[in-house]
Amino acid sequence: MTSKILLVTGDAAESLEVFYPYQRLREEGYQVDIAAPTRKRLQFVVHDFVDGYDTYTEKPGYTWPADPAGRFRIGSTTKTFVATVLLQLVGEGRLGLDDRVESLLPGAVPNSADITVRELLNHTSGVADYTQDPAFNSYDQNWLDTGRYTSYSPQDQVDLADKYPPAFRPGQDWQYSNTNYALVALIIEHLTGHGWNEEVERRIIRPLGLTGTSMPLYSPVIPGPHAHAYLKLDSGPADVTALNPSMAGPSGAGISTTADLTTFIRALLGGRLLRPAELAEMQKTTAHGGGQAYGLGLQRVDTPCGAFWGHAGGIPGYSTMMLGSLDGKRQFANSTTFYDTPDPAAALAAWQRVVNAGVCGGQG
């Protein structure tokens, strides 16, 4: 089923040069949702579709088509790819979800003798998040000038995390930590002799024919057509499209397209990538706080038409959402390049309407 949705956030324009494009889009069957309209010029458009896209992007004073096959950084949506690889290894008998990290990566992190593989995947390990280090402050001028081009390996990320105390004892709470997936990457390499990105390529990207998807290690370039990403600074917009993806690595370095993400989540939830036992484990959420909707690299999102599964993602300048229904009938993928949201509550509400419309169609 195809959905046509256009969300406008930020300072929505009422000037004629952008009003007529809205009219044209509505005539072509798009749902146009304007959040917090003012008399200022348009700042942002979020565009998404399901299955067979045709998108528009607008900026102050300009309107132009966005390439429907354009690529974008998917941030933490990468985690679902990496978790799938590890669960394939579980299915192959190479390790168990209740194996201790210490048995796989001796001395890697504090409490490693008490942390299980499952607790890495569902963020109940208590391992400190390396991104709390000041080196990853994307609004800092040093990061903008040089820091965003720094290279990190998964081991570098773990070493940075070890500078900070654990957030809690393993299994006692839930806290999102990118270091968990740096450790998962090291486990994949330990078991296979290959880097996490090579295994994602071999086991998922090539078999599914995801030609717009890549898991770069260090290249700062997004190949092919893509939207640029910006951060809003006091001095004006900063283009952060180019960055070294190793800052995120196995927790968020991926690049993809909306079509590839919907193909991936359909294949994953449809049982093409995992055995039933591992797919069922992936959907077991934790009993702690925000983790009550988080499984093993898979998030549950409750909508007016039922539960959907997938993962959100963010990396400086880009936000992503990938969702699918368990019955395989609906998939949703979105990339947003936020810049200015003067009314965050209104933008969030509008975004939720987009997600609901995208996954539910006329049902919600």
XYZ file of C-alpha atoms in Angstrom:
364
model
C 0.000 0.000 0.000
C 1.362 3.410 -0.934
C 1.115 6.496 1.269
C 1.801 10.050 0.148
C 2.616 12.315 3.069
C 4.369 15.657 3.374
C 5.067 17.180 6.780
C 6.091 20.828 7.082
C 7.723 21.849 10.366
C 9.536 24.926 11.577
C 8.373 28.312 10.340
C 5.810 27.408 7.691
C 5.342 29.977 4.964
C 2.150 31.684 3.938
C 3.811 33.544 1.092
C 2.544 32.876 -2.432
C 5.771 31.348 -3.702
C 5.333 28.374 -1.376
C 1.524 28.327 -1.152
C 1.099 27.278 -4.755
C 3.490 24.324 -4.446
C 1.357 23.140 -1.505
C -1.744 23.395 -3.665
C -0.041 21.447 -6.435
C 1.043 18.742 -3.999
C -2.478 18.419 -2.619
C -3.857 18.108 -6.128
C -1.364 15.302 -6.747
C -2.741 13.396 -3.772
C -0.341 14.361 -0.993
C -1.416 14.950 2.579
C 0.216 18.238 3.623
C 0.512 18.771 7.366
C 1.758 22.186 8.535
C 3.029 22.546 12.096
C 3.126 25.947 13.828
C 2.406 28.109 10.755
C 3.580 31.707 10.850
C 4.020 34.434 8.279
C 7.735 33.716 7.967
C 9.238 31.812 5.078
C 9.352 28.052 5.150
C 12.307 26.583 7.033
C 11.765 22.840 6.765
C 9.960 20.075 5.029
C 9.990 16.468 6.148
C 9.202 14.067 3.332
C 8.320 10.408 3.405
C 6.380 7.764 1.582
C 5.799 4.046 1.620
C 6.550 1.970 -1.467
C 7.077 4.083 -4.555
C 8.013 7.579 -3.573
C 7.803 11.017 -5.127
C 9.058 13.726 -2.805
C 9.510 17.459 -2.577
C 11.843 19.470 -0.369
C 11.552 23.202 0.196
C 13.903 25.815 1.629
C 13.559 29.557 2.082
C 12.553 31.021 -1.260
C 13.096 27.811 -3.240
C 11.186 24.727 -4.261
C 12.722 21.750 -6.018
C 12.143 18.011 -6.338
C 14.054 15.690 -4.029
C 15.374 12.516 -5.577
C 13.041 9.702 -4.451
C 16.004 7.311 -4.420
C 18.194 9.718 -2.454
C 20.439 8.373 0.275
C 20.807 9.574 3.850
C 22.565 8.716 7.083
C 20.367 6.373 9.124
C 22.018 6.772 12.529
C 20.903 4.215 15.109
C 18.699 2.378 12.624
C 22.066 0.740 11.901
C 21.653 -1.130 15.203
C 18.904 -3.321 13.774
C 21.233 -4.491 10.998
C 24.006 -5.241 13.511
C 21.661 -6.988 15.951
C 20.373 -9.150 13.103
C 23.905 -10.322 12.314
C 24.561 -11.227 15.951
C 21.249 -13.103 16.186
C 22.150 -15.015 13.039
C 25.316 -16.112 14.834
C 23.167 -17.169 17.795
C 21.045 -19.223 15.409
C 24.201 -20.840 14.059
C 25.202 -21.908 17.564
C 28.253 -19.642 17.670
C 27.142 -18.052 20.961
C 24.126 -17.761 23.267
C 22.151 -14.728 24.328
C 22.899 -15.508 27.962
C 26.655 -15.884 27.415
C 28.699 -13.478 29.526
C 30.669 -10.745 27.826
C 33.711 -11.765 29.848
C 33.777 -15.145 28.072
C 33.866 -13.429 24.680
C 35.792 -10.209 25.375
C 37.771 -10.701 28.587
C 38.161 -7.522 30.624
C 36.474 -5.352 28.007
C 34.340 -3.307 30.404
C 33.549 -3.139 34.120
C 31.129 -5.869 35.252
C 31.782 -7.888 32.089
C 31.490 -11.138 34.063
C 27.888 -10.220 34.897
C 26.789 -8.686 31.564
C 25.074 -10.973 29.060
C 24.939 -10.647 25.295
C 21.193 -10.062 25.627
C 21.839 -7.113 27.934
C 24.099 -5.505 25.338
C 21.429 -5.814 22.661
C 18.593 -4.447 24.807
C 20.588 -1.748 26.662
C 20.253 -3.196 30.156
C 24.012 -3.733 30.597
C 24.659 -0.477 32.460
C 27.758 0.143 30.312
C 28.516 3.869 30.031
C 27.713 5.566 26.719
C 30.912 6.778 25.071
C 29.014 9.596 23.332
C 28.763 11.451 26.647
C 32.402 12.389 26.101
C 32.786 16.090 25.137
C 34.510 15.012 21.923
C 31.062 14.150 20.518
C 29.369 17.509 21.148
C 28.289 18.353 17.595
C 27.556 21.986 18.492
C 31.108 22.578 19.689
C 33.245 24.554 17.241
C 36.148 22.148 17.640
C 33.887 19.281 16.583
C 32.615 21.259 13.603
C 36.116 22.256 12.498
C 38.044 19.018 12.988
C 36.409 16.665 15.489
C 33.798 15.340 13.089
C 36.572 13.941 10.886
C 38.229 11.946 13.689
C 38.422 8.179 13.201
C 37.286 5.733 15.874
C 37.278 1.960 15.994
C 34.774 0.035 18.137
C 37.640 -0.611 20.559
C 38.339 3.137 20.716
C 34.680 3.687 21.612
C 34.819 1.073 24.365
C 38.023 2.632 25.731
C 36.330 6.043 25.858
C 33.336 4.547 27.675
C 35.619 2.968 30.249
C 36.572 6.479 31.403
C 33.067 6.769 32.880
C 31.435 4.694 35.632
C 28.682 2.187 34.798
C 25.189 3.645 34.955
C 23.857 0.713 37.057
C 24.408 -2.948 37.798
C 23.780 -5.239 34.791
C 20.133 -6.109 34.295
C 18.855 -3.695 36.961
C 17.683 -0.842 34.731
C 17.565 0.393 31.139
C 19.668 3.127 29.545
C 20.422 3.593 25.877
C 24.158 3.253 25.347
C 25.907 3.221 21.996
C 28.824 1.424 23.623
C 26.679 -1.714 23.790
C 26.814 -1.996 20.015
C 30.538 -1.263 19.897
C 30.869 -4.365 22.093
C 28.495 -6.304 19.831
C 30.715 -5.356 16.882
C 33.788 -6.646 18.713
C 31.959 -9.913 19.430
C 31.041 -10.272 15.746
C 34.662 -9.730 14.781
C 35.851 -12.176 17.462
C 33.512 -14.909 16.200
C 33.785 -14.388 12.443
C 37.197 -12.835 11.914
C 35.496 -10.048 9.927
C 34.440 -6.510 10.746
C 30.820 -5.838 11.668
C 30.276 -3.917 8.425
C 31.605 -6.776 6.314
C 29.196 -9.191 7.972
C 26.251 -6.817 7.476
C 27.219 -6.551 3.812
C 27.605 -10.312 3.373
C 24.585 -11.453 5.354
C 22.018 -8.710 4.713
C 22.854 -6.072 2.115
C 23.909 -8.348 -0.744
C 21.289 -11.091 -0.232
C 18.462 -8.538 -0.126
C 19.813 -6.486 -3.040
C 19.969 -3.276 -1.000
C 21.866 -1.331 -3.643
C 21.411 2.031 -1.907
C 22.657 0.803 1.454
C 26.221 0.860 2.760
C 27.984 0.632 6.095
C 31.004 2.917 5.651
C 33.854 2.840 8.114
C 35.631 6.161 7.572
C 34.520 7.813 4.331
C 32.848 11.194 5.026
C 30.968 11.114 1.716
C 27.352 10.109 1.111
C 27.402 8.534 -2.367
C 24.788 9.462 -4.953
C 21.955 11.987 -4.638
C 21.298 13.069 -1.055
C 19.858 15.897 1.008
C 22.325 18.025 2.953
C 22.080 18.282 6.726
C 22.521 21.408 8.829
C 22.813 22.412 12.449
C 21.473 25.773 13.595
C 24.166 27.882 15.265
C 24.126 31.462 16.514
C 26.411 32.278 13.587
C 24.042 30.663 11.071
C 23.584 27.226 9.521
C 26.483 24.752 9.634
C 26.521 22.087 6.929
C 27.301 18.776 8.669
C 26.622 16.478 5.720
C 30.275 15.442 5.604
C 31.537 13.639 8.695
C 33.531 10.564 9.586
C 30.886 7.894 10.246
C 33.232 5.949 12.509
C 32.136 8.301 15.300
C 28.983 6.166 15.283
C 30.367 2.958 13.801
C 28.194 -0.113 14.525
C 25.753 2.008 16.504
C 24.947 4.436 13.694
C 27.231 4.692 10.639
C 24.822 3.320 8.037
C 23.627 5.009 4.848
C 20.465 3.879 3.095
C 17.309 4.836 1.193
C 13.655 4.651 2.112
C 13.101 1.826 -0.369
C 15.972 -0.226 1.051
C 14.839 0.266 4.643
C 11.323 -0.907 3.878
C 12.757 -3.910 2.035
C 14.972 -4.732 5.005
C 12.306 -4.458 7.704
C 9.866 -6.478 5.589
C 12.445 -9.233 5.160
C 13.428 -9.180 8.827
C 9.913 -9.327 10.269
C 8.892 -11.790 7.559
C 11.441 -14.333 8.734
C 13.832 -14.172 5.788
C 16.849 -13.224 7.905
C 16.322 -14.987 11.239
C 14.927 -18.281 12.443
C 11.595 -18.039 14.337
C 13.331 -18.502 17.707
C 15.751 -15.601 17.234
C 13.083 -13.353 15.703
C 10.879 -14.004 18.742
C 13.775 -13.113 21.056
C 14.307 -9.905 19.129
C 10.770 -8.814 20.026
C 11.065 -9.483 23.757
C 11.156 -6.066 25.389
C 12.648 -5.278 28.782
C 10.774 -4.666 32.032
C 12.628 -1.442 32.801
C 11.588 2.169 32.176
C 12.044 3.360 28.601
C 13.126 -0.131 27.631
C 9.597 -1.470 27.917
C 9.275 -0.917 24.169
C 12.842 -2.010 23.323
C 13.794 -5.537 22.326
C 17.068 -6.789 20.869
C 17.946 -3.976 18.475
C 14.264 -3.577 17.651
C 11.797 -1.004 18.979
C 8.030 -1.348 19.280
C 5.961 1.699 18.330
C 2.296 1.619 19.284
C -0.043 3.334 16.815
C -3.821 3.710 16.421
C -3.777 0.644 14.147
C -1.589 -1.565 16.315
C 2.039 -2.229 17.142
C 4.811 -1.719 14.580
C 8.445 -2.753 14.936
C 11.635 -1.108 13.707
C 14.127 1.457 14.913
C 14.640 5.213 14.994
C 17.984 6.771 14.175
C 19.816 10.030 14.587
C 23.225 11.377 13.663
C 24.090 15.103 13.421
C 21.689 16.653 10.911
C 19.700 13.497 10.059
C 16.817 11.678 11.722
C 15.383 8.375 10.519
C 12.448 6.121 11.304
C 11.943 2.583 9.968
C 8.853 0.570 10.903
C 7.015 -2.508 9.728
C 3.973 -4.563 10.683
C 4.407 -8.178 11.719
C 1.919 -9.314 9.076
C 4.117 -7.820 6.356
C 1.358 -5.613 4.948
C 2.813 -2.212 5.796
C 6.278 -0.695 6.014
C 7.323 2.878 6.691
C 10.647 4.644 6.248
C 11.460 8.313 6.671
C 14.458 10.617 6.636
C 14.227 14.087 8.139
C 16.828 16.833 8.017
C 15.730 19.019 10.907
C 17.148 22.500 11.205
C 14.799 24.801 13.084
C 11.862 23.765 15.279
C 10.711 26.904 17.138
C 7.797 24.941 18.635
C 9.174 21.471 19.464
C 5.864 20.248 20.890
C 3.977 21.176 17.720
C 6.674 19.642 15.544
C 6.600 16.422 17.580
C 2.818 16.238 17.365
C 2.916 16.785 13.611
C 5.632 14.158 13.272
C 3.493 11.670 15.207
C 0.618 12.348 12.816
C 2.940 11.605 9.914
C 4.048 8.306 11.453
C 0.461 7.298 12.187
C -0.661 8.232 8.678
C 2.305 6.422 7.158
C 1.761 3.143 8.985
C -2.014 3.190 9.314
C -3.098 4.826 6.057
C -6.842 5.315 6.319
C -7.136 2.997 9.305
C -5.826 5.352 12.030
